[in-house]
PDB file of C-alpha atoms in Angstrom:
ATOM      1  CA  UNK A   1      -4.231  27.708   6.685  1.00  0.00           C
ATOM      2  CA  UNK A   2      -1.482  25.905   4.817  1.00  0.00           C
ATOM      3  CA  UNK A   3       0.699  23.195   6.290  1.00  0.00           C
ATOM      4  CA  UNK A   4       4.501  23.120   6.192  1.00  0.00           C
ATOM      5  CA  UNK A   5       6.361  22.604   2.970  1.00  0.00           C
ATOM      6  CA  UNK A   6       9.073  20.066   2.209  1.00  0.00           C
ATOM      7  CA  UNK A   7      10.107  21.549  -1.111  1.00  0.00           C
ATOM      8  CA  UNK A   8      11.386  24.792   0.330  1.00  0.00           C
ATOM      9  CA  UNK A   9      13.614  25.615   3.257  1.00  0.00           C
ATOM     10  CA  UNK A  10      16.005  23.295   5.054  1.00  0.00           C
ATOM     11  CA  UNK A  11      15.118  19.571   4.675  1.00  0.00           C
ATOM     12  CA  UNK A  12      17.496  18.506   7.453  1.00  0.00           C
ATOM     13  CA  UNK A  13      14.880  18.642  10.258  1.00  0.00           C
ATOM     14  CA  UNK A  14      12.702  16.208   8.319  1.00  0.00           C
ATOM     15  CA  UNK A  15      15.675  13.955   7.632  1.00  0.00           C
ATOM     16  CA  UNK A  16      16.581  13.948  11.324  1.00  0.00           C
ATOM     17  CA  UNK A  17      12.981  13.186  12.272  1.00  0.00           C
ATOM     18  CA  UNK A  18      12.811  10.343   9.780  1.00  0.00           C
ATOM     19  CA  UNK A  19      16.087   8.842  11.006  1.00  0.00           C
ATOM     20  CA  UNK A  20      14.981   9.038  14.640  1.00  0.00           C
ATOM     21  CA  UNK A  21      11.695   7.312  13.840  1.00  0.00           C
ATOM     22  CA  UNK A  22      13.418   4.632  11.766  1.00  0.00           C
ATOM     23  CA  UNK A  23      15.644   3.769  14.725  1.00  0.00           C
ATOM     24  CA  UNK A  24      13.072   4.149  17.501  1.00  0.00           C
ATOM     25  CA  UNK A  25      10.106   2.134  16.210  1.00  0.00           C
ATOM     26  CA  UNK A  26      11.960  -1.174  15.588  1.00  0.00           C
ATOM     27  CA  UNK A  27      13.392  -0.908  19.101  1.00  0.00           C
ATOM     28  CA  UNK A  28       9.939  -0.217  20.597  1.00  0.00           C
ATOM     29  CA  UNK A  29       8.334  -3.116  18.709  1.00  0.00           C
ATOM     30  CA  UNK A  30      11.172  -5.452  19.748  1.00  0.00           C
ATOM     31  CA  UNK A  31      10.770  -4.430  23.386  1.00  0.00           C
ATOM     32  CA  UNK A  32       7.015  -5.024  23.301  1.00  0.00           C
ATOM     33  CA  UNK A  33       7.423  -8.438  21.684  1.00  0.00           C
ATOM     34  CA  UNK A  34      10.048  -9.427  24.251  1.00  0.00           C
ATOM     35  CA  UNK A  35       7.627  -8.573  27.049  1.00  0.00           C
ATOM     36  CA  UNK A  36       4.868 -10.805  25.667  1.00  0.00           C
ATOM     37  CA  UNK A  37       4.520 -14.359  26.996  1.00  0.00           C
ATOM     38  CA  UNK A  38       5.101 -17.192  24.583  1.00  0.00           C
ATOM     39  CA  UNK A  39       6.098 -20.855  24.362  1.00  0.00           C
ATOM     40  CA  UNK A  40       9.491 -19.976  22.869  1.00  0.00           C
ATOM     41  CA  UNK A  41      11.426 -16.796  22.059  1.00  0.00           C
ATOM     42  CA  UNK A  42      10.049 -15.407  18.812  1.00  0.00           C
ATOM     43  CA  UNK A  43      13.438 -14.332  17.470  1.00  0.00           C
ATOM     44  CA  UNK A  44      14.742 -17.898  17.254  1.00  0.00           C
ATOM     45  CA  UNK A  45      12.625 -18.508  14.148  1.00  0.00           C
ATOM     46  CA  UNK A  46      13.927 -15.370  12.435  1.00  0.00           C
ATOM     47  CA  UNK A  47      16.503 -15.842   9.690  1.00  0.00           C
ATOM     48  CA  UNK A  48      18.463 -13.080   7.979  1.00  0.00           C
ATOM     49  CA  UNK A  49      15.628 -12.366   5.532  1.00  0.00           C
ATOM     50  CA  UNK A  50      13.017 -11.997   8.291  1.00  0.00           C
ATOM     51  CA  UNK A  51      15.308  -9.744  10.295  1.00  0.00           C
ATOM     52  CA  UNK A  52      15.876  -7.550   7.230  1.00  0.00           C
ATOM     53  CA  UNK A  53      12.114  -7.367   6.638  1.00  0.00           C
ATOM     54  CA  UNK A  54      11.474  -6.657  10.330  1.00  0.00           C
ATOM     55  CA  UNK A  55      13.946  -3.782  10.513  1.00  0.00           C
ATOM     56  CA  UNK A  56      13.011  -2.473   7.053  1.00  0.00           C
ATOM     57  CA  UNK A  57       9.234  -2.439   7.544  1.00  0.00           C
ATOM     58  CA  UNK A  58       9.163  -1.021  11.057  1.00  0.00           C
ATOM     59  CA  UNK A  59      12.000   1.353  10.223  1.00  0.00           C
ATOM     60  CA  UNK A  60      10.047   2.677   7.242  1.00  0.00           C
ATOM     61  CA  UNK A  61       6.860   3.011   9.304  1.00  0.00           C
ATOM     62  CA  UNK A  62       8.751   4.781  12.094  1.00  0.00           C
ATOM     63  CA  UNK A  63      10.340   7.192   9.628  1.00  0.00           C
ATOM     64  CA  UNK A  64       6.981   7.986   8.020  1.00  0.00           C
ATOM     65  CA  UNK A  65       5.330   8.501  11.404  1.00  0.00           C
ATOM     66  CA  UNK A  66       8.040  10.937  12.502  1.00  0.00           C
ATOM     67  CA  UNK A  67       7.973  12.858   9.229  1.00  0.00           C
ATOM     68  CA  UNK A  68       4.167  12.955   9.271  1.00  0.00           C
ATOM     69  CA  UNK A  69       4.247  14.382  12.797  1.00  0.00           C
ATOM     70  CA  UNK A  70       6.779  17.012  11.726  1.00  0.00           C
ATOM     71  CA  UNK A  71       4.504  17.923   8.817  1.00  0.00           C
ATOM     72  CA  UNK A  72       1.532  18.214  11.218  1.00  0.00           C
ATOM     73  CA  UNK A  73      -0.299  15.321   9.528  1.00  0.00           C
ATOM     74  CA  UNK A  74      -1.938  14.223  12.771  1.00  0.00           C
ATOM     75  CA  UNK A  75      -4.678  12.066  11.213  1.00  0.00           C
ATOM     76  CA  UNK A  76      -2.111  10.068   9.252  1.00  0.00           C
ATOM     77  CA  UNK A  77      -0.075   9.563  12.426  1.00  0.00           C
ATOM     78  CA  UNK A  78      -3.102   8.191  14.280  1.00  0.00           C
ATOM     79  CA  UNK A  79      -3.881   5.801  11.415  1.00  0.00           C
ATOM     80  CA  UNK A  80      -0.249   4.770  11.221  1.00  0.00           C
ATOM     81  CA  UNK A  81      -0.209   3.921  14.932  1.00  0.00           C
ATOM     82  CA  UNK A  82      -3.536   2.075  14.911  1.00  0.00           C
ATOM     83  CA  UNK A  83      -2.524  -0.335  12.146  1.00  0.00           C
ATOM     84  CA  UNK A  84       0.554  -1.916  13.844  1.00  0.00           C
ATOM     85  CA  UNK A  85      -1.361  -2.137  17.125  1.00  0.00           C
ATOM     86  CA  UNK A  86      -4.252  -3.809  15.330  1.00  0.00           C
ATOM     87  CA  UNK A  87      -1.875  -6.175  13.532  1.00  0.00           C
ATOM     88  CA  UNK A  88      -0.313  -7.148  16.866  1.00  0.00           C
ATOM     89  CA  UNK A  89      -3.730  -7.695  18.454  1.00  0.00           C
ATOM     90  CA  UNK A  90      -5.085  -9.624  15.457  1.00  0.00           C
ATOM     91  CA  UNK A  91      -4.170 -13.145  16.742  1.00  0.00           C
ATOM     92  CA  UNK A  92      -5.718 -12.348  20.126  1.00  0.00           C
ATOM     93  CA  UNK A  93      -8.938 -10.835  18.772  1.00  0.00           C
ATOM     94  CA  UNK A  94      -9.430 -13.295  15.943  1.00  0.00           C
ATOM     95  CA  UNK A  95      -8.112 -16.553  17.347  1.00  0.00           C
ATOM     96  CA  UNK A  96      -7.499 -16.039  21.070  1.00  0.00           C
ATOM     97  CA  UNK A  97      -3.746 -16.548  20.703  1.00  0.00           C
ATOM     98  CA  UNK A  98      -0.686 -14.630  21.865  1.00  0.00           C
ATOM     99  CA  UNK A  99       0.372 -11.880  19.419  1.00  0.00           C
ATOM    100  CA  UNK A 100       2.806 -13.209  16.852  1.00  0.00           C
ATOM    101  CA  UNK A 101       5.837 -11.346  15.519  1.00  0.00           C
ATOM    102  CA  UNK A 102       5.387 -12.556  11.939  1.00  0.00           C
ATOM    103  CA  UNK A 103       1.681 -11.682  11.759  1.00  0.00           C
ATOM    104  CA  UNK A 104       2.452  -8.243  13.192  1.00  0.00           C
ATOM    105  CA  UNK A 105       5.160  -7.765  10.573  1.00  0.00           C
ATOM    106  CA  UNK A 106       2.968  -8.906   7.679  1.00  0.00           C
ATOM    107  CA  UNK A 107      -0.036  -6.867   8.815  1.00  0.00           C
ATOM    108  CA  UNK A 108       2.068  -3.739   9.193  1.00  0.00           C
ATOM    109  CA  UNK A 109       3.672  -4.226   5.777  1.00  0.00           C
ATOM    110  CA  UNK A 110       0.456  -4.992   3.881  1.00  0.00           C
ATOM    111  CA  UNK A 111      -1.834  -2.477   5.626  1.00  0.00           C
ATOM    112  CA  UNK A 112       0.281  -0.027   7.619  1.00  0.00           C
ATOM    113  CA  UNK A 113       2.764   1.033   4.951  1.00  0.00           C
ATOM    114  CA  UNK A 114       0.112   1.676   2.243  1.00  0.00           C
ATOM    115  CA  UNK A 115      -2.140   3.463   4.756  1.00  0.00           C
ATOM    116  CA  UNK A 116       0.690   5.785   5.762  1.00  0.00           C
ATOM    117  CA  UNK A 117       1.808   6.492   2.200  1.00  0.00           C
ATOM    118  CA  UNK A 118      -1.736   7.360   1.106  1.00  0.00           C
ATOM    119  CA  UNK A 119      -2.690   9.088   4.356  1.00  0.00           C
ATOM    120  CA  UNK A 120       0.344  11.361   4.568  1.00  0.00           C
ATOM    121  CA  UNK A 121       0.069  12.274   0.873  1.00  0.00           C
ATOM    122  CA  UNK A 122      -3.614  13.174   1.117  1.00  0.00           C
ATOM    123  CA  UNK A 123      -3.373  15.055   4.402  1.00  0.00           C
ATOM    124  CA  UNK A 124      -0.281  16.967   3.312  1.00  0.00           C
ATOM    125  CA  UNK A 125      -2.006  17.922   0.057  1.00  0.00           C
ATOM    126  CA  UNK A 126      -5.078  19.054   2.010  1.00  0.00           C
ATOM    127  CA  UNK A 127      -2.928  21.239   4.263  1.00  0.00           C
ATOM    128  CA  UNK A 128      -1.047  22.727   1.324  1.00  0.00           C
ATOM    129  CA  UNK A 129      -4.182  23.590  -0.594  1.00  0.00           C
ATOM    130  CA  UNK A 130      -6.228  26.669   0.231  1.00  0.00           C
ATOM    131  CA  UNK A 131      -9.423  24.870  -0.712  1.00  0.00           C
ATOM    132  CA  UNK A 132     -11.082  21.721   0.557  1.00  0.00           C
ATOM    133  CA  UNK A 133     -10.181  18.533  -1.267  1.00  0.00           C
ATOM    134  CA  UNK A 134     -13.371  16.964  -2.585  1.00  0.00           C
ATOM    135  CA  UNK A 135     -13.915  13.952  -4.830  1.00  0.00           C
ATOM    136  CA  UNK A 136     -14.418  14.944  -8.467  1.00  0.00           C
ATOM    137  CA  UNK A 137     -15.212  13.148 -11.687  1.00  0.00           C
ATOM    138  CA  UNK A 138     -11.602  11.960 -11.844  1.00  0.00           C
ATOM    139  CA  UNK A 139     -11.940  10.099  -8.549  1.00  0.00           C
ATOM    140  CA  UNK A 140     -15.285   8.680  -9.686  1.00  0.00           C
ATOM    141  CA  UNK A 141     -13.729   7.306 -12.872  1.00  0.00           C
ATOM    142  CA  UNK A 142     -10.808   5.961 -10.839  1.00  0.00           C
ATOM    143  CA  UNK A 143     -13.217   4.134  -8.523  1.00  0.00           C
ATOM    144  CA  UNK A 144     -14.978   2.535 -11.496  1.00  0.00           C
ATOM    145  CA  UNK A 145     -11.629   1.468 -12.982  1.00  0.00           C
ATOM    146  CA  UNK A 146     -10.594   0.026  -9.625  1.00  0.00           C
ATOM    147  CA  UNK A 147     -13.786  -2.028  -9.328  1.00  0.00           C
ATOM    148  CA  UNK A 148     -13.406  -3.271 -12.921  1.00  0.00           C
ATOM    149  CA  UNK A 149      -9.807  -4.220 -12.104  1.00  0.00           C
ATOM    150  CA  UNK A 150     -11.013  -6.251  -9.114  1.00  0.00           C
ATOM    151  CA  UNK A 151     -13.728  -7.994 -11.132  1.00  0.00           C
ATOM    152  CA  UNK A 152     -11.235  -8.776 -13.897  1.00  0.00           C
ATOM    153  CA  UNK A 153      -8.945 -10.496 -11.398  1.00  0.00           C
ATOM    154  CA  UNK A 154     -11.878 -12.464 -10.005  1.00  0.00           C
ATOM    155  CA  UNK A 155     -12.880 -13.560 -13.525  1.00  0.00           C
ATOM    156  CA  UNK A 156      -9.314 -14.577 -14.377  1.00  0.00           C
ATOM    157  CA  UNK A 157      -8.858 -16.595 -11.197  1.00  0.00           C
ATOM    158  CA  UNK A 158     -12.165 -18.347 -11.866  1.00  0.00           C
ATOM    159  CA  UNK A 159     -11.107 -19.135 -15.446  1.00  0.00           C
ATOM    160  CA  UNK A 160      -7.453 -20.035 -14.961  1.00  0.00           C
ATOM    161  CA  UNK A 161      -7.513 -21.482 -11.449  1.00  0.00           C
ATOM    162  CA  UNK A 162     -11.116 -22.726 -11.194  1.00  0.00           C
ATOM    163  CA  UNK A 163     -11.371 -20.910  -7.851  1.00  0.00           C
ATOM    164  CA  UNK A 164     -12.812 -17.356  -7.962  1.00  0.00           C
ATOM    165  CA  UNK A 165     -11.506 -14.939  -5.373  1.00  0.00           C
ATOM    166  CA  UNK A 166     -14.683 -13.085  -4.408  1.00  0.00           C
ATOM    167  CA  UNK A 167     -17.149 -15.068  -2.285  1.00  0.00           C
ATOM    168  CA  UNK A 168     -20.603 -15.598  -3.688  1.00  0.00           C
ATOM    169  CA  UNK A 169     -23.586 -13.898  -1.958  1.00  0.00           C
ATOM    170  CA  UNK A 170     -24.557 -17.151  -0.259  1.00  0.00           C
ATOM    171  CA  UNK A 171     -21.028 -17.522   1.120  1.00  0.00           C
ATOM    172  CA  UNK A 172     -20.680 -14.018   2.560  1.00  0.00           C
ATOM    173  CA  UNK A 173     -23.008 -14.748   5.473  1.00  0.00           C
ATOM    174  CA  UNK A 174     -20.718 -17.575   6.590  1.00  0.00           C
ATOM    175  CA  UNK A 175     -17.530 -15.465   6.644  1.00  0.00           C
ATOM    176  CA  UNK A 176     -16.340 -14.664  10.183  1.00  0.00           C
ATOM    177  CA  UNK A 177     -15.194 -11.237  11.331  1.00  0.00           C
ATOM    178  CA  UNK A 178     -11.495 -12.001  10.841  1.00  0.00           C
ATOM    179  CA  UNK A 179     -12.102 -13.309   7.329  1.00  0.00           C
ATOM    180  CA  UNK A 180     -14.260 -10.304   6.449  1.00  0.00           C
ATOM    181  CA  UNK A 181     -11.545  -7.889   7.602  1.00  0.00           C
ATOM    182  CA  UNK A 182      -8.941  -9.740   5.552  1.00  0.00           C
ATOM    183  CA  UNK A 183     -11.250  -9.730   2.537  1.00  0.00           C
ATOM    184  CA  UNK A 184     -11.772  -5.973   2.929  1.00  0.00           C
ATOM    185  CA  UNK A 185      -8.007  -5.360   2.975  1.00  0.00           C
ATOM    186  CA  UNK A 186      -7.391  -7.390  -0.193  1.00  0.00           C
ATOM    187  CA  UNK A 187     -10.405  -5.934  -2.025  1.00  0.00           C
ATOM    188  CA  UNK A 188      -9.394  -2.403  -1.052  1.00  0.00           C
ATOM    189  CA  UNK A 189      -5.847  -2.994  -2.260  1.00  0.00           C
ATOM    190  CA  UNK A 190      -7.069  -4.291  -5.628  1.00  0.00           C
ATOM    191  CA  UNK A 191      -9.409  -1.322  -6.111  1.00  0.00           C
ATOM    192  CA  UNK A 192      -6.696   1.175  -5.181  1.00  0.00           C
ATOM    193  CA  UNK A 193      -4.226  -0.563  -7.478  1.00  0.00           C
ATOM    194  CA  UNK A 194      -6.580   0.036 -10.385  1.00  0.00           C
ATOM    195  CA  UNK A 195      -7.682   3.527  -9.380  1.00  0.00           C
ATOM    196  CA  UNK A 196      -4.572   5.303  -8.098  1.00  0.00           C
ATOM    197  CA  UNK A 197      -2.747   5.263 -11.483  1.00  0.00           C
ATOM    198  CA  UNK A 198      -5.840   6.866 -13.051  1.00  0.00           C
ATOM    199  CA  UNK A 199      -5.747   9.762 -10.583  1.00  0.00           C
ATOM    200  CA  UNK A 200      -1.981  10.211 -10.972  1.00  0.00           C
ATOM    201  CA  UNK A 201      -2.268  10.075 -14.738  1.00  0.00           C
ATOM    202  CA  UNK A 202      -5.107  12.590 -14.971  1.00  0.00           C
ATOM    203  CA  UNK A 203      -4.018  15.080 -12.330  1.00  0.00           C
ATOM    204  CA  UNK A 204      -0.220  14.905 -12.703  1.00  0.00           C
ATOM    205  CA  UNK A 205       0.096  13.423 -16.209  1.00  0.00           C
ATOM    206  CA  UNK A 206       2.222  10.577 -14.881  1.00  0.00           C
ATOM    207  CA  UNK A 207       2.447   7.489 -17.098  1.00  0.00           C
ATOM    208  CA  UNK A 208       4.862   5.270 -15.167  1.00  0.00           C
ATOM    209  CA  UNK A 209       2.349   4.177 -12.440  1.00  0.00           C
ATOM    210  CA  UNK A 210      -0.178   2.988 -15.026  1.00  0.00           C
ATOM    211  CA  UNK A 211       2.555   1.288 -17.045  1.00  0.00           C
ATOM    212  CA  UNK A 212       3.852  -0.457 -13.936  1.00  0.00           C
ATOM    213  CA  UNK A 213       0.401  -1.786 -12.985  1.00  0.00           C
ATOM    214  CA  UNK A 214      -0.343  -2.946 -16.531  1.00  0.00           C
ATOM    215  CA  UNK A 215       3.030  -4.702 -16.715  1.00  0.00           C
ATOM    216  CA  UNK A 216       2.555  -6.428 -13.350  1.00  0.00           C
ATOM    217  CA  UNK A 217      -1.016  -7.435 -14.195  1.00  0.00           C
ATOM    218  CA  UNK A 218      -0.019  -8.770 -17.615  1.00  0.00           C
ATOM    219  CA  UNK A 219       2.956 -10.703 -16.242  1.00  0.00           C
ATOM    220  CA  UNK A 220       0.895 -12.284 -13.442  1.00  0.00           C
ATOM    221  CA  UNK A 221      -1.874 -13.270 -15.861  1.00  0.00           C
ATOM    222  CA  UNK A 222       0.520 -14.700 -18.450  1.00  0.00           C
ATOM    223  CA  UNK A 223       2.524 -16.726 -15.925  1.00  0.00           C
ATOM    224  CA  UNK A 224      -0.658 -18.078 -14.348  1.00  0.00           C
ATOM    225  CA  UNK A 225      -1.999 -19.019 -17.790  1.00  0.00           C
ATOM    226  CA  UNK A 226       1.216 -20.930 -18.511  1.00  0.00           C
ATOM    227  CA  UNK A 227       0.830 -22.841 -15.262  1.00  0.00           C
ATOM    228  CA  UNK A 228      -2.811 -23.578 -16.049  1.00  0.00           C
ATOM    229  CA  UNK A 229      -1.723 -25.519 -19.147  1.00  0.00           C
ATOM    230  CA  UNK A 230      -0.084 -28.169 -16.973  1.00  0.00           C
ATOM    231  CA  UNK A 231      -3.362 -29.962 -16.175  1.00  0.00           C
ATOM    232  CA  UNK A 232      -6.011 -30.908 -18.684  1.00  0.00           C
ATOM    233  CA  UNK A 233      -9.707 -30.207 -18.084  1.00  0.00           C
ATOM    234  CA  UNK A 234     -12.078 -31.062 -16.530  1.00  0.00           C
ATOM    235  CA  UNK A 235      -9.869 -31.493 -13.475  1.00  0.00           C
ATOM    236  CA  UNK A 236      -8.564 -27.948 -13.806  1.00  0.00           C
ATOM    237  CA  UNK A 237      -5.084 -26.630 -13.185  1.00  0.00           C
ATOM    238  CA  UNK A 238      -3.111 -28.512 -10.579  1.00  0.00           C
ATOM    239  CA  UNK A 239      -1.714 -25.588  -8.630  1.00  0.00           C
ATOM    240  CA  UNK A 240      -1.609 -27.380  -5.295  1.00  0.00           C
ATOM    241  CA  UNK A 241      -0.825 -25.244  -2.281  1.00  0.00           C
ATOM    242  CA  UNK A 242       1.675 -22.937  -3.978  1.00  0.00           C
ATOM    243  CA  UNK A 243       0.168 -19.549  -4.856  1.00  0.00           C
ATOM    244  CA  UNK A 244      -0.007 -18.548  -8.481  1.00  0.00           C
ATOM    245  CA  UNK A 245       1.474 -15.256  -9.736  1.00  0.00           C
ATOM    246  CA  UNK A 246      -2.069 -13.921 -10.125  1.00  0.00           C
ATOM    247  CA  UNK A 247      -2.826 -14.806  -6.499  1.00  0.00           C
ATOM    248  CA  UNK A 248       0.362 -13.077  -5.369  1.00  0.00           C
ATOM    249  CA  UNK A 249      -0.573 -10.034  -7.460  1.00  0.00           C
ATOM    250  CA  UNK A 250      -3.983  -9.896  -5.790  1.00  0.00           C
ATOM    251  CA  UNK A 251      -2.831 -10.419  -2.214  1.00  0.00           C
ATOM    252  CA  UNK A 252       0.072  -8.015  -2.637  1.00  0.00           C
ATOM    253  CA  UNK A 253      -2.061  -5.319  -4.251  1.00  0.00           C
ATOM    254  CA  UNK A 254      -1.625  -2.816  -1.423  1.00  0.00           C
ATOM    255  CA  UNK A 255       2.171  -3.100  -1.634  1.00  0.00           C
ATOM    256  CA  UNK A 256       2.008  -2.666  -5.406  1.00  0.00           C
ATOM    257  CA  UNK A 257       0.043   0.547  -4.806  1.00  0.00           C
ATOM    258  CA  UNK A 258       2.981   1.855  -2.763  1.00  0.00           C
ATOM    259  CA  UNK A 259       5.421   0.830  -5.504  1.00  0.00           C
ATOM    260  CA  UNK A 260       3.300   2.590  -8.137  1.00  0.00           C
ATOM    261  CA  UNK A 261       3.171   5.789  -6.064  1.00  0.00           C
ATOM    262  CA  UNK A 262       6.927   5.727  -5.446  1.00  0.00           C
ATOM    263  CA  UNK A 263       7.590   5.256  -9.155  1.00  0.00           C
ATOM    264  CA  UNK A 264       5.180   8.087  -9.873  1.00  0.00           C
ATOM    265  CA  UNK A 265       7.027  10.316  -7.415  1.00  0.00           C
ATOM    266  CA  UNK A 266      10.328   9.459  -9.093  1.00  0.00           C
ATOM    267  CA  UNK A 267       8.891  10.226 -12.530  1.00  0.00           C
ATOM    268  CA  UNK A 268       7.426  13.494 -11.248  1.00  0.00           C
ATOM    269  CA  UNK A 269      10.736  14.600  -9.727  1.00  0.00           C
ATOM    270  CA  UNK A 270      12.836  13.679 -12.759  1.00  0.00           C
ATOM    271  CA  UNK A 271      10.515  15.346 -15.239  1.00  0.00           C
ATOM    272  CA  UNK A 272      10.279  18.556 -13.204  1.00  0.00           C
ATOM    273  CA  UNK A 273      14.028  18.756 -12.728  1.00  0.00           C
ATOM    274  CA  UNK A 274      14.968  17.825 -16.273  1.00  0.00           C
ATOM    275  CA  UNK A 275      12.216  19.950 -17.795  1.00  0.00           C
ATOM    276  CA  UNK A 276      10.920  17.051 -19.908  1.00  0.00           C
ATOM    277  CA  UNK A 277       7.213  17.868 -20.310  1.00  0.00           C
ATOM    278  CA  UNK A 278       7.047  18.803 -16.616  1.00  0.00           C
ATOM    279  CA  UNK A 279       3.800  17.668 -14.996  1.00  0.00           C
ATOM    280  CA  UNK A 280       1.634  20.210 -13.173  1.00  0.00           C
ATOM    281  CA  UNK A 281       1.790  20.616  -9.418  1.00  0.00           C
ATOM    282  CA  UNK A 282      -0.505  18.093  -7.671  1.00  0.00           C
ATOM    283  CA  UNK A 283      -2.077  20.878  -5.591  1.00  0.00           C
ATOM    284  CA  UNK A 284      -2.283  24.670  -5.883  1.00  0.00           C
ATOM    285  CA  UNK A 285       0.524  26.780  -4.504  1.00  0.00           C
ATOM    286  CA  UNK A 286      -0.310  28.144  -1.053  1.00  0.00           C
ATOM    287  CA  UNK A 287      -1.199  31.804  -0.735  1.00  0.00           C
ATOM    288  CA  UNK A 288       1.546  34.160   0.283  1.00  0.00           C
ATOM    289  CA  UNK A 289       4.083  33.106  -2.298  1.00  0.00           C
ATOM    290  CA  UNK A 290       5.861  30.455  -0.239  1.00  0.00           C
ATOM    291  CA  UNK A 291       6.916  28.704  -3.448  1.00  0.00           C
ATOM    292  CA  UNK A 292       7.184  30.155  -6.931  1.00  0.00           C
ATOM    293  CA  UNK A 293       4.877  28.571  -9.455  1.00  0.00           C
ATOM    294  CA  UNK A 294       6.711  26.906 -12.305  1.00  0.00           C
ATOM    295  CA  UNK A 295       5.672  27.920 -15.760  1.00  0.00           C
TER     296      UNK A 295
END
């Protein structure tokens, strides 16, 4: 049984649902944070940039949750709700502290937004297709590319920064639960950042996502290499406490995955509308002729 379609019919119900979610979720999160005990009001430390990030992130998550519900993507909705709740509970579970507004915001942005973008896309595709979505050779190759991408970053950080990212086998046993969860998020983001462009390129013939990732990876590596020249060996590069571009690339990998998918969606839309080597549909048309297949 196929799910609803966004490419045909009236899009206004989805737009209304997205707007309602974008308004409602920031208000709900603000209300919950106001009800929590704390030494000082959390909003006093918020400047204009933090307020813009707060409204933007939770507004985007609220819009995606509402649209996902309208599209009957129930699994994605559950995942999208669990992540902000887990981000809010992180200080309590990991450190025994009162939930913090900034940690909730960062956790939702780094984990919740990518999880929703990937989850809604996959579940919607599964509902549109008349056959079960199963991993194929393309996904296997993408996984290998993602792992190689992660190992390449680890090798570069070890060479340029003298501090590899991945813990050694003897160090893993000493990592606490909170650190292991954080490591899993960053590792997963790096693997997805290497693998998602492969899937988009093979299945939809999209080149912009791969180009974007290669450009970001090359820029981060080059800028980090330039900074590494500032200190002579054997002391190693004197980066201090400021993160290098390569470190920012690694820790922001999940957000870069979202950017790559959005750019891929823009490329897909423009090429289909302009008729410039239009890419194939990402999933088969549903039975019953709900949408005409483009030749």
